[in-house]
Tab-separated table of C-alpha atoms and ligand atoms in Angstrom:
chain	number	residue	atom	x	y	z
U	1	UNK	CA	-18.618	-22.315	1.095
U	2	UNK	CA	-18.824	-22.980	4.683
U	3	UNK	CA	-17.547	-19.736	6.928
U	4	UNK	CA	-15.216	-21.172	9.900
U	5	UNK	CA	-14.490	-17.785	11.650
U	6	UNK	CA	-15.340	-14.032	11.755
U	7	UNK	CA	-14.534	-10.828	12.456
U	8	UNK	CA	-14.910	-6.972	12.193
U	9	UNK	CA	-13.287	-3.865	13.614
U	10	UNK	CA	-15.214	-0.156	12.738
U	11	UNK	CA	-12.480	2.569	12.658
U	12	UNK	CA	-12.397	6.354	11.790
U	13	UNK	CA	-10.838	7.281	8.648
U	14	UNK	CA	-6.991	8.707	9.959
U	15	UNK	CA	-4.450	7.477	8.671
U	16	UNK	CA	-2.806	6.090	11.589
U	17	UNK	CA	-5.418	3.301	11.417
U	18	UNK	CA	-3.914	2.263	8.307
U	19	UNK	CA	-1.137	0.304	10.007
U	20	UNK	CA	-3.657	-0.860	12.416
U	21	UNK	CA	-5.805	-2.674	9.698
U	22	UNK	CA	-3.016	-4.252	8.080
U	23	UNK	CA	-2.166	-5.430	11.400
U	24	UNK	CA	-5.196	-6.603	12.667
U	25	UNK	CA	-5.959	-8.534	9.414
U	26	UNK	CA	-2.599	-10.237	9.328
U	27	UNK	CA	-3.356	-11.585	13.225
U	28	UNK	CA	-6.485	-12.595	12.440
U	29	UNK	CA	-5.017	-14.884	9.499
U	30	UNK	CA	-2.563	-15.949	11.325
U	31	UNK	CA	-4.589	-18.887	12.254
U	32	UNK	CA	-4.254	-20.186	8.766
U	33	UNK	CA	-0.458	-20.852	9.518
U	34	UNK	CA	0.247	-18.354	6.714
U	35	UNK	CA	3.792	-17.994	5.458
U	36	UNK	CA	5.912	-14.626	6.047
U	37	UNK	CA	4.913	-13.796	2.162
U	38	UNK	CA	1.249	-14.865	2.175
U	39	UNK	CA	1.231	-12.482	5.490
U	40	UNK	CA	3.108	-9.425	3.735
U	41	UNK	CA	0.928	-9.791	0.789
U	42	UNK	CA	-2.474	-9.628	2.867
U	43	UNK	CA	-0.822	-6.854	4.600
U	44	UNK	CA	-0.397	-4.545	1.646
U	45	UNK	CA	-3.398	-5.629	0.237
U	46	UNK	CA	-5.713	-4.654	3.626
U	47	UNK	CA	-3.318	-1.300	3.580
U	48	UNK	CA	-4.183	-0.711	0.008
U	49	UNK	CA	-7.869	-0.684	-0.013
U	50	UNK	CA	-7.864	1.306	3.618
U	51	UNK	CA	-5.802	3.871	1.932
U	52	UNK	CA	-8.292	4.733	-0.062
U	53	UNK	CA	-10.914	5.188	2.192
U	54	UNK	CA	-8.800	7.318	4.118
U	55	UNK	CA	-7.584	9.714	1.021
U	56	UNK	CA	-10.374	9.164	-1.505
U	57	UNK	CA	-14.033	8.174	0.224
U	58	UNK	CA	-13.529	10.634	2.684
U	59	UNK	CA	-11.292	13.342	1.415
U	60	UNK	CA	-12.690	16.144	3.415
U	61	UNK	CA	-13.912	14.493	6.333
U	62	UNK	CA	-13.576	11.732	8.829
U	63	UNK	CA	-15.627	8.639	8.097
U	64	UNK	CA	-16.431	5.179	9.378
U	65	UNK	CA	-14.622	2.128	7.704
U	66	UNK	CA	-15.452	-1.309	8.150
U	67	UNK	CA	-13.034	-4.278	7.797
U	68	UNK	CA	-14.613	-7.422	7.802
U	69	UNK	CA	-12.275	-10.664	7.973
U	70	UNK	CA	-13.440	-14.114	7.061
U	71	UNK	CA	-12.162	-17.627	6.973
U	72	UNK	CA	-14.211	-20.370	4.852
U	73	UNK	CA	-13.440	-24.014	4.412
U	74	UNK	CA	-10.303	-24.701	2.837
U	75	UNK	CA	-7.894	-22.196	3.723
U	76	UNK	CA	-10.141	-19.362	2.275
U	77	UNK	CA	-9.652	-15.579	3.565
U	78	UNK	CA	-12.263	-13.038	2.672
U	79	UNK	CA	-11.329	-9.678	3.516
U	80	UNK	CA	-13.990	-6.797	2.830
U	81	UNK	CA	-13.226	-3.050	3.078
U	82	UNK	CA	-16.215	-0.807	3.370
U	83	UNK	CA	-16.637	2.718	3.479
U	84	UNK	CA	-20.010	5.078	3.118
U	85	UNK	CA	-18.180	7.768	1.146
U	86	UNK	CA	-18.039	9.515	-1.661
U	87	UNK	CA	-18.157	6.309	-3.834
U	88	UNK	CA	-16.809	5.706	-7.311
U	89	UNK	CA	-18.019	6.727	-11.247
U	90	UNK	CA	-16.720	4.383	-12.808
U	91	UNK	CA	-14.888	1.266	-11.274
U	92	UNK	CA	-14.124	-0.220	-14.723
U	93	UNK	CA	-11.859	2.684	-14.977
U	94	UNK	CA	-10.436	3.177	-11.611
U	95	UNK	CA	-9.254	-0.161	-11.571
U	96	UNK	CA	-6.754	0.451	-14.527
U	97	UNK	CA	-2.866	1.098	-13.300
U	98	UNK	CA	-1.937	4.387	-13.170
U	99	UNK	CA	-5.531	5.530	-13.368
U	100	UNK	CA	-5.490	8.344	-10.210
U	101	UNK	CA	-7.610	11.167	-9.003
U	102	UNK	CA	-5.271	11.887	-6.429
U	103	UNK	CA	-2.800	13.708	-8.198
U	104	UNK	CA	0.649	13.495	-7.842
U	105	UNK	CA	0.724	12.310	-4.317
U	106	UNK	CA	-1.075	9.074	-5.431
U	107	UNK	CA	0.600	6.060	-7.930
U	108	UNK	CA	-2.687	5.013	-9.041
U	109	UNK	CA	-1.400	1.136	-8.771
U	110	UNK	CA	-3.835	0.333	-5.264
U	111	UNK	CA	-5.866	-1.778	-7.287
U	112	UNK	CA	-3.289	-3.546	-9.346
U	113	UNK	CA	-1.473	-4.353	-6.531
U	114	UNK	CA	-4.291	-5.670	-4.652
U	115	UNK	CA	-5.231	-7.734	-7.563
U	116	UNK	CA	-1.738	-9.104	-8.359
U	117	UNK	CA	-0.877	-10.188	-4.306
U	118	UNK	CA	-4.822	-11.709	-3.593
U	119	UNK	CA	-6.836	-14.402	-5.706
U	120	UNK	CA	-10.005	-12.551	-6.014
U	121	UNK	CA	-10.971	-8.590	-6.064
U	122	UNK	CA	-14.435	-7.452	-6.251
U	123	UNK	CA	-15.435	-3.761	-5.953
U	124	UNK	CA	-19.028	-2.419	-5.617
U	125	UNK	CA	-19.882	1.185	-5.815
U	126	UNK	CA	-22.491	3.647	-5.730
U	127	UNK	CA	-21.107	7.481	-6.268
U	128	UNK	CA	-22.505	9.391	-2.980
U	129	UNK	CA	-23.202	5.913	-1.281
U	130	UNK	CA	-19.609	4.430	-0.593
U	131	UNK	CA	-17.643	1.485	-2.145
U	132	UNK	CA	-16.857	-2.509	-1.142
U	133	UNK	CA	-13.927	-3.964	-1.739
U	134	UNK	CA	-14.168	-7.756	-1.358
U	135	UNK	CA	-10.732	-9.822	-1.584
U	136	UNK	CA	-9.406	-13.341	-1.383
U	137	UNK	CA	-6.958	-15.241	-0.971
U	138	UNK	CA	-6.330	-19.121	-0.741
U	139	UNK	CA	-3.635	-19.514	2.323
U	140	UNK	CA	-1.370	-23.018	1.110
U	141	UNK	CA	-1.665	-25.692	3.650
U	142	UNK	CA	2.183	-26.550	5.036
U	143	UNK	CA	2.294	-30.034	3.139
U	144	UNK	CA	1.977	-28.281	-0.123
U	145	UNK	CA	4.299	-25.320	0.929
K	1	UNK	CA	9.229	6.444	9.441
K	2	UNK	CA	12.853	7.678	10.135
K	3	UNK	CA	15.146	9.302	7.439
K	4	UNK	CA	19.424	9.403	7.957
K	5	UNK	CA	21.044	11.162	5.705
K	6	UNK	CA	24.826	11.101	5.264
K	7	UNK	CA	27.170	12.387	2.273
K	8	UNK	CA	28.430	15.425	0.838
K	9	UNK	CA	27.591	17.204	-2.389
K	10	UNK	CA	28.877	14.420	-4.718
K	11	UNK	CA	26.437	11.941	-3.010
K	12	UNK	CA	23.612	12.205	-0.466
K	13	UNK	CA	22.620	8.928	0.643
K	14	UNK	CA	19.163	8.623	2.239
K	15	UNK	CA	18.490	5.537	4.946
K	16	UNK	CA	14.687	5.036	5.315
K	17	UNK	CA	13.609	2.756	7.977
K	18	UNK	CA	10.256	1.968	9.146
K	19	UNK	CA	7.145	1.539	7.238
K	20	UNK	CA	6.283	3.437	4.752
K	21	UNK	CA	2.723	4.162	3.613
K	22	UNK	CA	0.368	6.632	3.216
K	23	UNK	CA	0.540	8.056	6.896
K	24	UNK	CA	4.566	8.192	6.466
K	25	UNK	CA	4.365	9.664	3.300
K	26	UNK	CA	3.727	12.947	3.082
K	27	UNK	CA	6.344	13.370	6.537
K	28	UNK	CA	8.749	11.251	3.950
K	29	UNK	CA	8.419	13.687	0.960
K	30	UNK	CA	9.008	16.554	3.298
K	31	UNK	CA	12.225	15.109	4.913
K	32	UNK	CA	13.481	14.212	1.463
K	33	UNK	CA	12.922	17.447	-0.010
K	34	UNK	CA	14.478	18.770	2.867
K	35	UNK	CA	17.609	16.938	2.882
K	36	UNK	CA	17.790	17.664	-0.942
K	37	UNK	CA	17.522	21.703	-0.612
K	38	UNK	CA	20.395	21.290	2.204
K	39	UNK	CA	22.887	19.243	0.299
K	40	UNK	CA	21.997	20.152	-3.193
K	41	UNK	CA	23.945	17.003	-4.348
K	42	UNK	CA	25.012	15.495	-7.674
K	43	UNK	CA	23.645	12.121	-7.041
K	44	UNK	CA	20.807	10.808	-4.599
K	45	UNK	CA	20.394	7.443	-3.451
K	46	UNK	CA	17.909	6.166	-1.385
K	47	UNK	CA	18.779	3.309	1.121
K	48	UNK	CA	15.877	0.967	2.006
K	49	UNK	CA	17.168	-1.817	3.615
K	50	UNK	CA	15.808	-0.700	6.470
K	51	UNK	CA	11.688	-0.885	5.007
K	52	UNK	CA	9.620	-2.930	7.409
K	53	UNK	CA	6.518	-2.621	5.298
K	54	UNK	CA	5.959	-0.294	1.584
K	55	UNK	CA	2.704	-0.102	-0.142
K	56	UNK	CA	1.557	1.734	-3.314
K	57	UNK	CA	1.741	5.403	-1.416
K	58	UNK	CA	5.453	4.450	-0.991
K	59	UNK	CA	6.078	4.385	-4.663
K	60	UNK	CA	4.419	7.639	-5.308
K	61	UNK	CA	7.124	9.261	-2.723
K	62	UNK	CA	9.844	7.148	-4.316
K	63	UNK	CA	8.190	8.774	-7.941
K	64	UNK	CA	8.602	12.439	-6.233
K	65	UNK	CA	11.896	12.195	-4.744
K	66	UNK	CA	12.920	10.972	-8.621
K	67	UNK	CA	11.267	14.583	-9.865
K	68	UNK	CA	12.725	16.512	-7.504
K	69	UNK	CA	16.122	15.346	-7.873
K	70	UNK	CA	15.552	15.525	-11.971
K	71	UNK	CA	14.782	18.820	-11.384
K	72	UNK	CA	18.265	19.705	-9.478
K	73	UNK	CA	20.098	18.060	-11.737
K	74	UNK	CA	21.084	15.017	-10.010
K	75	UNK	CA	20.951	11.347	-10.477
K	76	UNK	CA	18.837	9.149	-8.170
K	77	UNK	CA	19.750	5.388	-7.338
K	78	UNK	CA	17.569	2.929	-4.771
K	79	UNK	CA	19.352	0.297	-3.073
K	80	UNK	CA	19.093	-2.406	-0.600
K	81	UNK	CA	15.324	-2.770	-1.778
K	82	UNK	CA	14.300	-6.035	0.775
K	83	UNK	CA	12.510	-8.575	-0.962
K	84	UNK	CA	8.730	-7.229	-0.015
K	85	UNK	CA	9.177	-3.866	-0.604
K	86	UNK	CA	10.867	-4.946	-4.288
K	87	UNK	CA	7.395	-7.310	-4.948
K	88	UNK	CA	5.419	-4.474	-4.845
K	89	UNK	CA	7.710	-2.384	-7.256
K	90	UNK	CA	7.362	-4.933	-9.659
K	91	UNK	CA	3.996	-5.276	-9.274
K	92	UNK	CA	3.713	-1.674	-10.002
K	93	UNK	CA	6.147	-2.080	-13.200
K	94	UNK	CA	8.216	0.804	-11.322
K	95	UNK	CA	11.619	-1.428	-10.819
K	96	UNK	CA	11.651	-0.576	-14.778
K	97	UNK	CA	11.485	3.391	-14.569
K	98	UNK	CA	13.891	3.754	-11.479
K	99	UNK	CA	17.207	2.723	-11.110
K	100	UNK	CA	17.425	-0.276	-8.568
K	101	UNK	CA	20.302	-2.150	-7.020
W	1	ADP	N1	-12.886	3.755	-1.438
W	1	ADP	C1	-12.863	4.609	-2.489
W	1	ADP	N2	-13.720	5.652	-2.538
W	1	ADP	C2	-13.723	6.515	-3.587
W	1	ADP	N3	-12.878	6.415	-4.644
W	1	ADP	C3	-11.990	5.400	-4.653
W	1	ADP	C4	-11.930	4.445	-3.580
W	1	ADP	N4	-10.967	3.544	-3.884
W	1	ADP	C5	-10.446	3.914	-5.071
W	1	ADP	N5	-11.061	5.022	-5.553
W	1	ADP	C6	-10.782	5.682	-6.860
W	1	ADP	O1	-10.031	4.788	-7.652
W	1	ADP	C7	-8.790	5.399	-8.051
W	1	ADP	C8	-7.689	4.367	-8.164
W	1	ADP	O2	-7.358	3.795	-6.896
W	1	ADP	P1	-5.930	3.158	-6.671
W	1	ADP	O3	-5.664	2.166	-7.746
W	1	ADP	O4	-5.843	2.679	-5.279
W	1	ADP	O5	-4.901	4.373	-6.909
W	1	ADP	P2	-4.602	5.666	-5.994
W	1	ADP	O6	-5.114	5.419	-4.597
W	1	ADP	O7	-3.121	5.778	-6.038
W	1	ADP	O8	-5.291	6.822	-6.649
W	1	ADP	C9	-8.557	6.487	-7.015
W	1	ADP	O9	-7.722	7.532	-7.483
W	1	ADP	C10	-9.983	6.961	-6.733
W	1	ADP	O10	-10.433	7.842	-7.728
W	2	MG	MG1	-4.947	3.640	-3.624
């Protein structure tokens, strides 16, 4: 796949950057001539996998988070959340709804939801290292909305 | 995130307006709980018509204001869920524990 356009923004991990990643992200795919929907569902997605950077890669500290955004030939967005935290056991597991180590502050749905409002979710993790979070998400062209 | 309440011991309605996620959320529980030891009502319903943006942490606040009332006694309705906010309840399967309308 051929990648059209780039970009990344490096932020500590408070959680008043989470409404600045969703933000960012949903500018930046703006450019796809996404629909209000296709733009609230990025949105919750890129605030979903920040989140837990914020509350689980880094409960006890401040860390770095990456968000790379990516647009490839035909409408593609490619959205990867990084973080160099604590990492994850096992992913397998984590992914499952209602599966939470956050207690009762925490749903435990992040992942579903990310996975039911993009295409694609990948997740890479190394326990000590940090964890990747790749999604995607094919934006409609207007004709075919 | 703001929180109005308005009501009386029968019913304490809640209006939420802003977005709510993870940095609104613990503020959220807080004001709820709040409101809830003030008024000490028989029902609770939570208004969010006015919900620019909700994400997962949202439902774990809307799952907590649910206990806490339980555990008064009272009943707890949501209304005026917009259409966003309401995808992301059902994507969570939560529109089938709590009492929408
Ligand atoms: N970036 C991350 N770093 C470390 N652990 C994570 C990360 N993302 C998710 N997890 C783990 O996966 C679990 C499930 O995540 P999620 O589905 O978003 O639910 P929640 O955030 O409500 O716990 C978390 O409770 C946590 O244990
Ligand atoms: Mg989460």
């Amino acid at each position: 796949m051929k990648e059209i356009n780039s970009a990344r923004i490096e932020f500590l991990s408070r959680s008043a950057n989470e409404g600045f990643a969703r933000a960012a992200a949903a500018v930046f795919a703006s450019q796809l001539d996404p629909t209000l929907d296709e733009l609230s569902d990025i949105k919750t997605a890129v605030s979903e996998a920040v989140t837990n950077c914020v509350v689980h890669a880094y409960p006890d500290e401040l860390g770095k988070i990456l968000v790379r955004v990516r647009i490839f030939e035909e409408s593609v967005l490619e959205i990867t959340v990084r973080d160099w935290g604590r990492g994850i056991e096992d992913v397998q597991k984590a992914r499952e709804p209602m599966f939470t180590t956050g207690g009762e502050e925490r749903s435990g749905m992040g992942f579903t939801i990310m996975e039911s409002f993009m295409d694609k979710l990948r997740v890479r993790s190394l326990p000590g290292r940090g964890t990747t979070v790749v999604m995607r998400r094919t934006i409609l062209q207007r004709e075919k909305k | 995130m703001t929180l109005t309440a308005t009501g009386n011991k029968d019913l304490l309605r809640l209006r939420l307006d802003g977005e709510l996620d993870h940095h609104a959320a613990s503020g959220t529980v807080r004001s709820i709980e709040e409101a809830l030891r003030i008024y000490v009502p028989r029902a609770l319903t939570l208004d969010l018509s006015g919900l620019a943006f909700m994400d997962s942490s949202g439902i774990a606040v809307i799952l907590k204001a649910q206990r806490r009332a339980c555990e008064l006694g009272a009943s707890m309705t949501i209304e005026n869920v917009p259409e966003r906010p309401r995808r992301v309840l059902e994507a969570a399967g939560i529109d089938r524990i709590v009492n929408l309308i």
